[in-house]
Coordinates of C-alpha atoms in Angstrom, one line a residue:
Chain A
M1 CA 21.3 -1.5 12.2
D2 CA 19.5 1.3 10.6
S3 CA 15.9 1.2 11.7
S4 CA 14.6 4.2 9.8
D5 CA 11.4 3.7 7.8
A6 CA 13.3 3.8 4.6
A7 CA 15.8 1.1 5.8
L8 CA 13.0 -1.2 7.0
V9 CA 11.1 -0.7 3.7
A10 CA 14.2 -1.6 1.7
R11 CA 14.8 -4.7 3.8
V12 CA 11.2 -5.8 3.3
L13 CA 11.4 -5.2 -0.4
H14 CA 14.5 -7.4 -0.6
G15 CA 12.7 -10.3 0.9
E16 CA 13.2 -9.8 4.7
V17 CA 9.6 -10.1 5.5
N18 CA 10.0 -10.0 9.3
A19 CA 11.3 -6.4 9.0
Y20 CA 7.8 -5.4 8.3
S21 CA 6.8 -6.2 11.9
A22 CA 8.9 -3.3 13.1
L23 CA 6.9 -1.0 10.9
V24 CA 3.7 -2.5 12.3
S25 CA 4.8 -1.9 15.9
R26 CA 5.9 1.6 15.1
Y27 CA 2.6 2.8 13.7
R28 CA -0.1 0.6 15.1
D29 CA -1.0 2.5 18.3
K30 CA -0.6 5.9 16.7
Y31 CA -3.0 5.0 13.9
A32 CA -5.3 2.9 16.0
R33 CA -6.3 6.2 17.7
Y34 CA -7.5 7.7 14.5
A35 CA -9.3 4.5 13.4
V36 CA -11.1 4.1 16.7
H37 CA -12.2 7.7 16.8
M38 CA -13.3 7.7 13.2
L39 CA -15.1 4.4 13.2
G40 CA -16.3 4.4 16.8
N41 CA -15.6 0.8 17.8
R42 CA -12.6 -1.3 18.3
E43 CA -13.6 -4.2 16.0
D44 CA -14.0 -2.1 12.9
A45 CA -11.0 0.0 13.8
E46 CA -8.7 -3.0 14.1
E47 CA -10.1 -4.5 10.9
A48 CA -9.4 -1.2 9.1
L49 CA -5.9 -1.0 10.5
Q50 CA -5.1 -4.6 9.7
D51 CA -6.3 -4.1 6.2
A52 CA -4.3 -0.9 5.8
F53 CA -1.1 -2.6 6.9
T54 CA -1.8 -5.5 4.6
R55 CA -2.6 -3.3 1.6
A56 CA 0.6 -1.3 2.3
Y57 CA 2.6 -4.4 2.3
R58 CA 1.1 -5.6 -1.0
S59 CA 1.9 -2.2 -2.6
L60 CA 5.1 -1.5 -0.9
A61 CA 7.0 -1.2 -4.1
R62 CA 4.8 1.7 -5.0
C63 CA 5.7 3.7 -2.0
E64 CA 7.6 6.4 -3.8
D65 CA 9.2 8.0 -0.7
P66 CA 10.0 5.2 1.9
E67 CA 11.2 7.9 4.3
R68 CA 7.6 8.9 4.6
F69 CA 6.2 5.4 4.8
G70 CA 4.1 6.5 7.8
A71 CA 2.4 9.2 5.9
W72 CA 1.7 6.9 3.0
L73 CA 0.3 4.3 5.3
F74 CA -1.9 6.8 7.0
R75 CA -3.4 7.8 3.7
I76 CA -4.3 4.2 3.1
L77 CA -5.8 4.0 6.5
V78 CA -7.9 7.1 6.0
N79 CA -9.3 5.7 2.8
R80 CA -9.9 2.4 4.4
C81 CA -11.8 4.1 7.3
R82 CA -14.0 5.9 4.7
T83 CA -14.9 2.5 3.1
S84 CA -15.5 0.9 6.4
G85 CA -17.6 3.8 7.6
A86 CA -19.7 3.8 4.4
R87 CA -20.2 0.0 4.8
R88 CA -21.3 0.5 8.4
V89 CA -23.9 3.1 7.4
R90 CA -25.2 0.7 4.8
R91 CA -25.5 -2.0 7.5
G92 CA -27.4 0.5 9.6
Q93 CA -24.9 0.1 12.5
T94 CA -24.8 2.8 15.0
F95 CA -21.7 4.6 16.4
V96 CA -20.7 2.7 19.5
H97 CA -19.8 5.5 21.8
D98 CA -19.3 3.7 25.1
E99 CA -16.9 1.1 23.7
T100 CA -14.6 3.8 22.4
A101 CA -14.6 5.6 25.6
L102 CA -13.9 2.4 27.6
L103 CA -10.9 1.7 25.4
N104 CA -9.2 4.8 26.8
A105 CA -10.4 4.4 30.3
S106 CA -8.1 3.2 33.0
E107 CA -8.3 2.6 36.7
E108 CA -6.4 5.7 37.5
H109 CA -9.0 8.0 36.0
P110 CA -12.1 9.0 38.0
A111 CA -15.6 8.1 36.8
E112 CA -16.3 11.7 35.9
Q113 CA -13.4 11.8 33.5
T114 CA -14.6 8.6 31.9
M115 CA -18.1 10.0 31.6
W116 CA -16.7 13.2 30.0
R117 CA -14.8 11.0 27.5
E118 CA -17.9 9.2 26.7
E119 CA -19.7 12.4 26.0
I120 CA -16.9 13.5 23.7
E121 CA -17.1 10.3 21.8
R122 CA -20.9 10.5 21.7
A123 CA -20.6 14.1 20.3
L124 CA -18.0 13.0 17.8
G125 CA -20.4 10.3 16.6
E126 CA -23.0 12.9 16.0
L127 CA -20.9 14.5 13.3
S128 CA -21.1 13.5 9.7
A129 CA -18.2 11.3 8.5
D130 CA -16.7 14.1 6.5
Q131 CA -16.8 16.5 9.4
R132 CA -15.5 13.9 11.9
E133 CA -12.6 13.1 9.5
A134 CA -11.7 16.7 9.0
F135 CA -11.9 17.5 12.7
L136 CA -9.7 14.5 13.7
L137 CA -7.1 15.2 11.1
K138 CA -6.9 18.8 12.1
Y139 CA -7.0 18.8 15.8
V140 CA -6.2 15.3 17.0
E141 CA -3.6 14.3 14.4
E142 CA -2.5 18.0 14.1
L143 CA -2.1 18.0 10.4
G144 CA -1.9 21.1 8.3
Y145 CA -4.6 21.8 5.7
D146 CA -2.2 21.1 2.9
E147 CA -1.4 17.7 4.3
M148 CA -5.1 17.0 4.9
A149 CA -5.8 18.0 1.3
E150 CA -3.1 15.6 0.1
I151 CA -4.5 12.7 2.2
T152 CA -8.2 13.2 1.6
G153 CA -8.2 14.6 -1.9
V154 CA -10.5 17.4 -0.7
G155 CA -9.7 21.0 -1.3
V156 CA -8.4 23.2 1.5
S157 CA -11.4 25.5 1.5
A158 CA -13.8 22.6 1.8
L159 CA -11.7 21.2 4.6
K160 CA -11.7 24.4 6.5
M161 CA -15.5 24.6 6.2
R162 CA -15.8 21.0 7.5
V163 CA -13.6 21.7 10.4
M164 CA -15.4 24.9 11.3
R165 CA -18.8 23.2 11.1
A166 CA -17.5 20.3 13.2
C167 CA -16.3 22.7 15.8
D168 CA -19.6 24.5 15.9
R169 CA -21.5 21.3 16.2
L170 CA -19.3 19.9 18.9
R171 CA -19.6 23.1 20.9
V172 CA -23.4 22.9 20.8
L173 CA -23.5 19.2 21.6
L174 CA -21.1 19.4 24.6
R175 CA -22.7 22.6 25.9
E176 CA -26.0 20.7 26.0
V177 CA -24.2 18.0 28.1
H178 CA -22.9 20.6 30.6
S179 CA -26.2 22.4 30.9
A180 CA -28.2 19.2 31.4
Chain B
M1 CA -11.5 17.8 24.7
V2 CA -8.7 17.5 22.2
Q3 CA -6.3 16.3 24.9
E4 CA -8.7 13.5 25.7
L5 CA -8.9 12.5 22.1
Q6 CA -5.2 12.6 21.7
R7 CA -4.7 10.0 24.5
P8 CA -3.0 6.9 23.0
V9 CA -5.2 4.0 22.0
R10 CA -3.3 0.8 22.7
V11 CA -3.7 -2.2 20.5
D12 CA -2.8 -5.6 22.1
D13 CA 0.2 -7.5 20.9
S14 CA -1.9 -10.1 19.1
F15 CA -2.6 -7.4 16.5
D16 CA 1.0 -7.6 15.3
R17 CA 0.8 -11.4 15.0
R18 CA -2.4 -11.2 13.1
V19 CA -1.0 -8.7 10.6
M20 CA 2.2 -10.6 10.2
V21 CA 0.3 -13.8 9.5
R22 CA -1.4 -12.1 6.6
V23 CA 1.8 -10.5 5.4
R24 CA 3.7 -13.8 5.5
R25 CA 0.9 -15.5 3.6
I26 CA 1.2 -12.9 0.9
Y27 CA 5.0 -13.3 0.9
A28 CA 4.7 -17.0 0.6
E29 CA 2.3 -16.7 -2.3
R30 CA 4.6 -14.3 -4.1
R31 CA 7.6 -16.5 -3.4
H32 CA 5.7 -19.3 -4.9
R33 CA 5.1 -17.3 -8.0
G34 CA 8.8 -16.4 -8.0
I35 CA 8.4 -12.6 -8.0
V36 CA 10.0 -11.6 -4.7
G37 CA 13.0 -10.4 -6.7
W38 CA 10.7 -8.2 -8.7
L39 CA 9.8 -6.3 -5.5
A40 CA 13.4 -5.3 -5.0
A41 CA 13.7 -4.2 -8.6
A42 CA 10.5 -2.2 -8.3
A43 CA 11.9 -0.4 -5.3
N44 CA 15.0 0.6 -7.2
V45 CA 12.8 1.8 -10.1
T46 CA 10.6 4.0 -7.9
R47 CA 13.7 5.7 -6.4
R48 CA 15.3 6.5 -9.7
P49 CA 13.1 8.7 -11.7
A50 CA 16.0 9.8 -13.9
W51 CA 16.4 6.2 -14.8
A52 CA 12.8 6.0 -15.9
A53 CA 13.2 9.0 -18.2
A54 CA 16.4 7.6 -19.8
L55 CA 14.8 4.2 -20.3
A56 CA 11.7 5.8 -21.8
A57 CA 13.9 7.3 -24.5
G58 CA 15.4 3.9 -25.1
V59 CA 12.0 2.4 -25.6
V60 CA 11.2 4.8 -28.4
A61 CA 14.2 3.3 -30.2
V62 CA 13.0 -0.2 -29.5
V63 CA 9.7 0.4 -31.3
S64 CA 11.3 1.4 -34.6
L65 CA 13.5 -1.7 -34.6
S66 CA 11.1 -4.1 -33.2
V67 CA 10.6 -6.0 -36.4
L68 CA 13.8 -7.8 -35.5
K69 CA 11.9 -9.7 -32.9
K70 CA 10.4 -13.0 -34.2
S71 CA 6.9 -14.0 -33.3
P72 CA 6.7 -16.7 -30.7
S73 CA 7.4 -20.0 -32.3
T74 CA 5.0 -22.8 -32.2
V75 CA 5.8 -26.0 -30.4
P76 CA 5.4 -29.6 -31.3
A77 CA 2.2 -31.3 -30.2
N78 CA 4.1 -33.2 -27.6
G79 CA 4.5 -30.0 -25.6
Q80 CA 8.2 -29.9 -25.6
A81 CA 9.6 -26.4 -25.2
I82 CA 11.1 -24.9 -28.2
P83 CA 13.2 -21.7 -28.5
V84 CA 11.5 -18.3 -28.6
Q85 CA 13.6 -15.4 -29.6
F86 CA 13.4 -12.2 -27.5
V87 CA 14.8 -9.0 -28.8
L88 CA 15.1 -5.6 -27.2
V89 CA 16.8 -2.6 -28.6
A90 CA 18.3 -0.6 -25.8
P91 CA 21.4 1.3 -26.9
D92 CA 22.3 2.6 -23.5
A93 CA 21.8 -0.6 -21.6
H94 CA 24.7 -2.4 -19.9
S95 CA 22.7 -5.6 -19.5
V96 CA 19.3 -6.9 -20.4
A97 CA 17.5 -10.1 -19.2
V98 CA 14.1 -11.5 -19.9
V99 CA 12.1 -12.5 -16.9
G100 CA 8.8 -14.3 -17.0
D101 CA 6.7 -17.0 -15.6
F102 CA 8.5 -19.4 -18.0
N103 CA 11.8 -19.0 -16.1
N104 CA 10.2 -18.5 -12.7
W105 CA 10.9 -14.7 -12.9
G106 CA 14.6 -15.5 -12.4
L107 CA 16.4 -12.1 -12.6
N108 CA 19.7 -13.6 -13.8
D109 CA 18.5 -16.7 -15.6
T110 CA 18.0 -15.6 -19.2
A111 CA 20.4 -12.8 -20.2
L112 CA 20.2 -11.2 -23.6
V113 CA 23.4 -10.5 -25.5
A114 CA 24.2 -7.6 -27.8
E115 CA 26.6 -9.5 -30.1
N116 CA 27.4 -6.6 -32.4
H117 CA 27.5 -4.0 -29.6
D118 CA 24.9 -2.1 -31.6
G119 CA 22.3 -1.9 -28.8
V120 CA 20.3 -4.9 -30.2
W121 CA 19.9 -7.4 -27.4
S122 CA 18.6 -10.9 -28.1
V123 CA 18.3 -14.3 -26.7
S124 CA 16.6 -17.6 -27.5
A125 CA 14.8 -19.2 -24.6
P126 CA 12.8 -22.3 -24.4
V127 CA 9.1 -21.7 -23.7
H128 CA 6.3 -24.2 -23.3
T129 CA 2.9 -23.9 -24.9
G130 CA 0.4 -21.7 -23.1
V131 CA -0.1 -18.1 -22.1
H132 CA 2.9 -16.4 -20.4
R133 CA 3.8 -13.1 -18.9
Y134 CA 7.2 -11.6 -19.2
A135 CA 9.2 -8.4 -19.3
F136 CA 12.7 -7.2 -19.8
L137 CA 15.0 -6.2 -17.0
V138 CA 17.5 -3.6 -18.0
N139 CA 20.7 -3.2 -16.0
G140 CA 19.3 -5.4 -13.3
K141 CA 17.0 -2.6 -12.1
Q142 CA 14.5 -1.3 -14.6
W143 CA 11.9 -3.5 -16.2
V144 CA 9.9 -2.7 -19.2
A145 CA 7.2 -4.4 -21.2
D146 CA 8.0 -5.6 -24.6
P147 CA 6.9 -2.8 -26.9
T148 CA 6.1 -5.2 -29.7
A149 CA 3.8 -7.5 -27.7
P150 CA 0.4 -7.0 -26.1
R151 CA 0.5 -5.7 -22.5
A152 CA -0.5 -8.2 -19.8
A153 CA -3.1 -7.1 -17.2
D154 CA -1.5 -5.3 -14.3
D155 CA -0.5 -7.4 -11.3
D156 CA -0.3 -6.2 -7.7
F157 CA 2.9 -4.3 -8.3
G158 CA 1.9 -2.0 -11.1
Q159 CA 4.9 -2.9 -13.2
P160 CA 4.5 -3.4 -16.9
S161 CA 4.6 -6.8 -18.4
S162 CA 3.8 -8.4 -21.7
A163 CA 1.7 -11.3 -22.7
L164 CA 3.1 -14.1 -24.8
V165 CA 1.0 -16.9 -26.3
V166 CA 2.8 -20.0 -27.5
E167 CA 0.6 -22.3 -29.4
A168 CA 1.1 -25.9 -30.4
S169 CA 1.7 -26.4 -34.1
T170 CA -1.4 -27.3 -36.1
Q171 CA 0.6 -28.9 -38.8

């Protein structure tokens, strides 16, 4: 049976609701990475991801190109992370660096590597939300600037500026860690 | 640094179950409202932009002849459904149906007929008193709001529909 995104979307739209679980399995880990790095803690990240999947299901008929369901879902997630991030700022909640680092930790990695990962997450948390979003999309998700502009609704020039400033800031923050 | 950030983040299996619980709940709600079939029709619509353009041209013709459509009839005070005539002018259509909450959004339940093969499609359907939402389904794939009736507020699917108010007779 055809398991392409388009085929699964078509099956869901024709009432085969369980076909949606295949799409959830296909994209959950990939997009969890972005949500966790963007929001800094597992709870908010999973909530944002769940919400993105639910919203996507509700609006599935509006997915104009089912072949690119993943890209469409990712755009929903990016927007959802923005909303969640803004809400967290209003709540005065801080970026939980350690938890994010621990998510990726495993027994086979030495303590130094875990510490280094913590520092990376800590530095990431020091960036503004706009800069963090641009940096993650560019270097972690490896999107082109045109794709980034399409997803974020921000102009390419502004995105380049955000990425550049994010890189500069991260360089300074991580250099401080090494020199300490 | 980037390599570290690109390491996969695993979500436990209960995540899938939680999402699917939400999804099935939405599905059940929609099924209760009888609009699952509309989802399929919407999918066909979004994949056929040429269709939309052709239909848009058809709708222009509808407006000019919409006087043929009768206003919703009133019903006796006992609430018994009485016929309401629906009319759509769609010269290029092969089939037209009216779908609404009064027929549980049944895609094939209330077909319109073009008796004179002149593109004027009509049907009389029983509707109870109250506020209803409906649309026309053309060729089983494309739905449009009735151009002669007020538009209903958008639902979750962004598809056009019309509002119909059927009042009890005051006489």
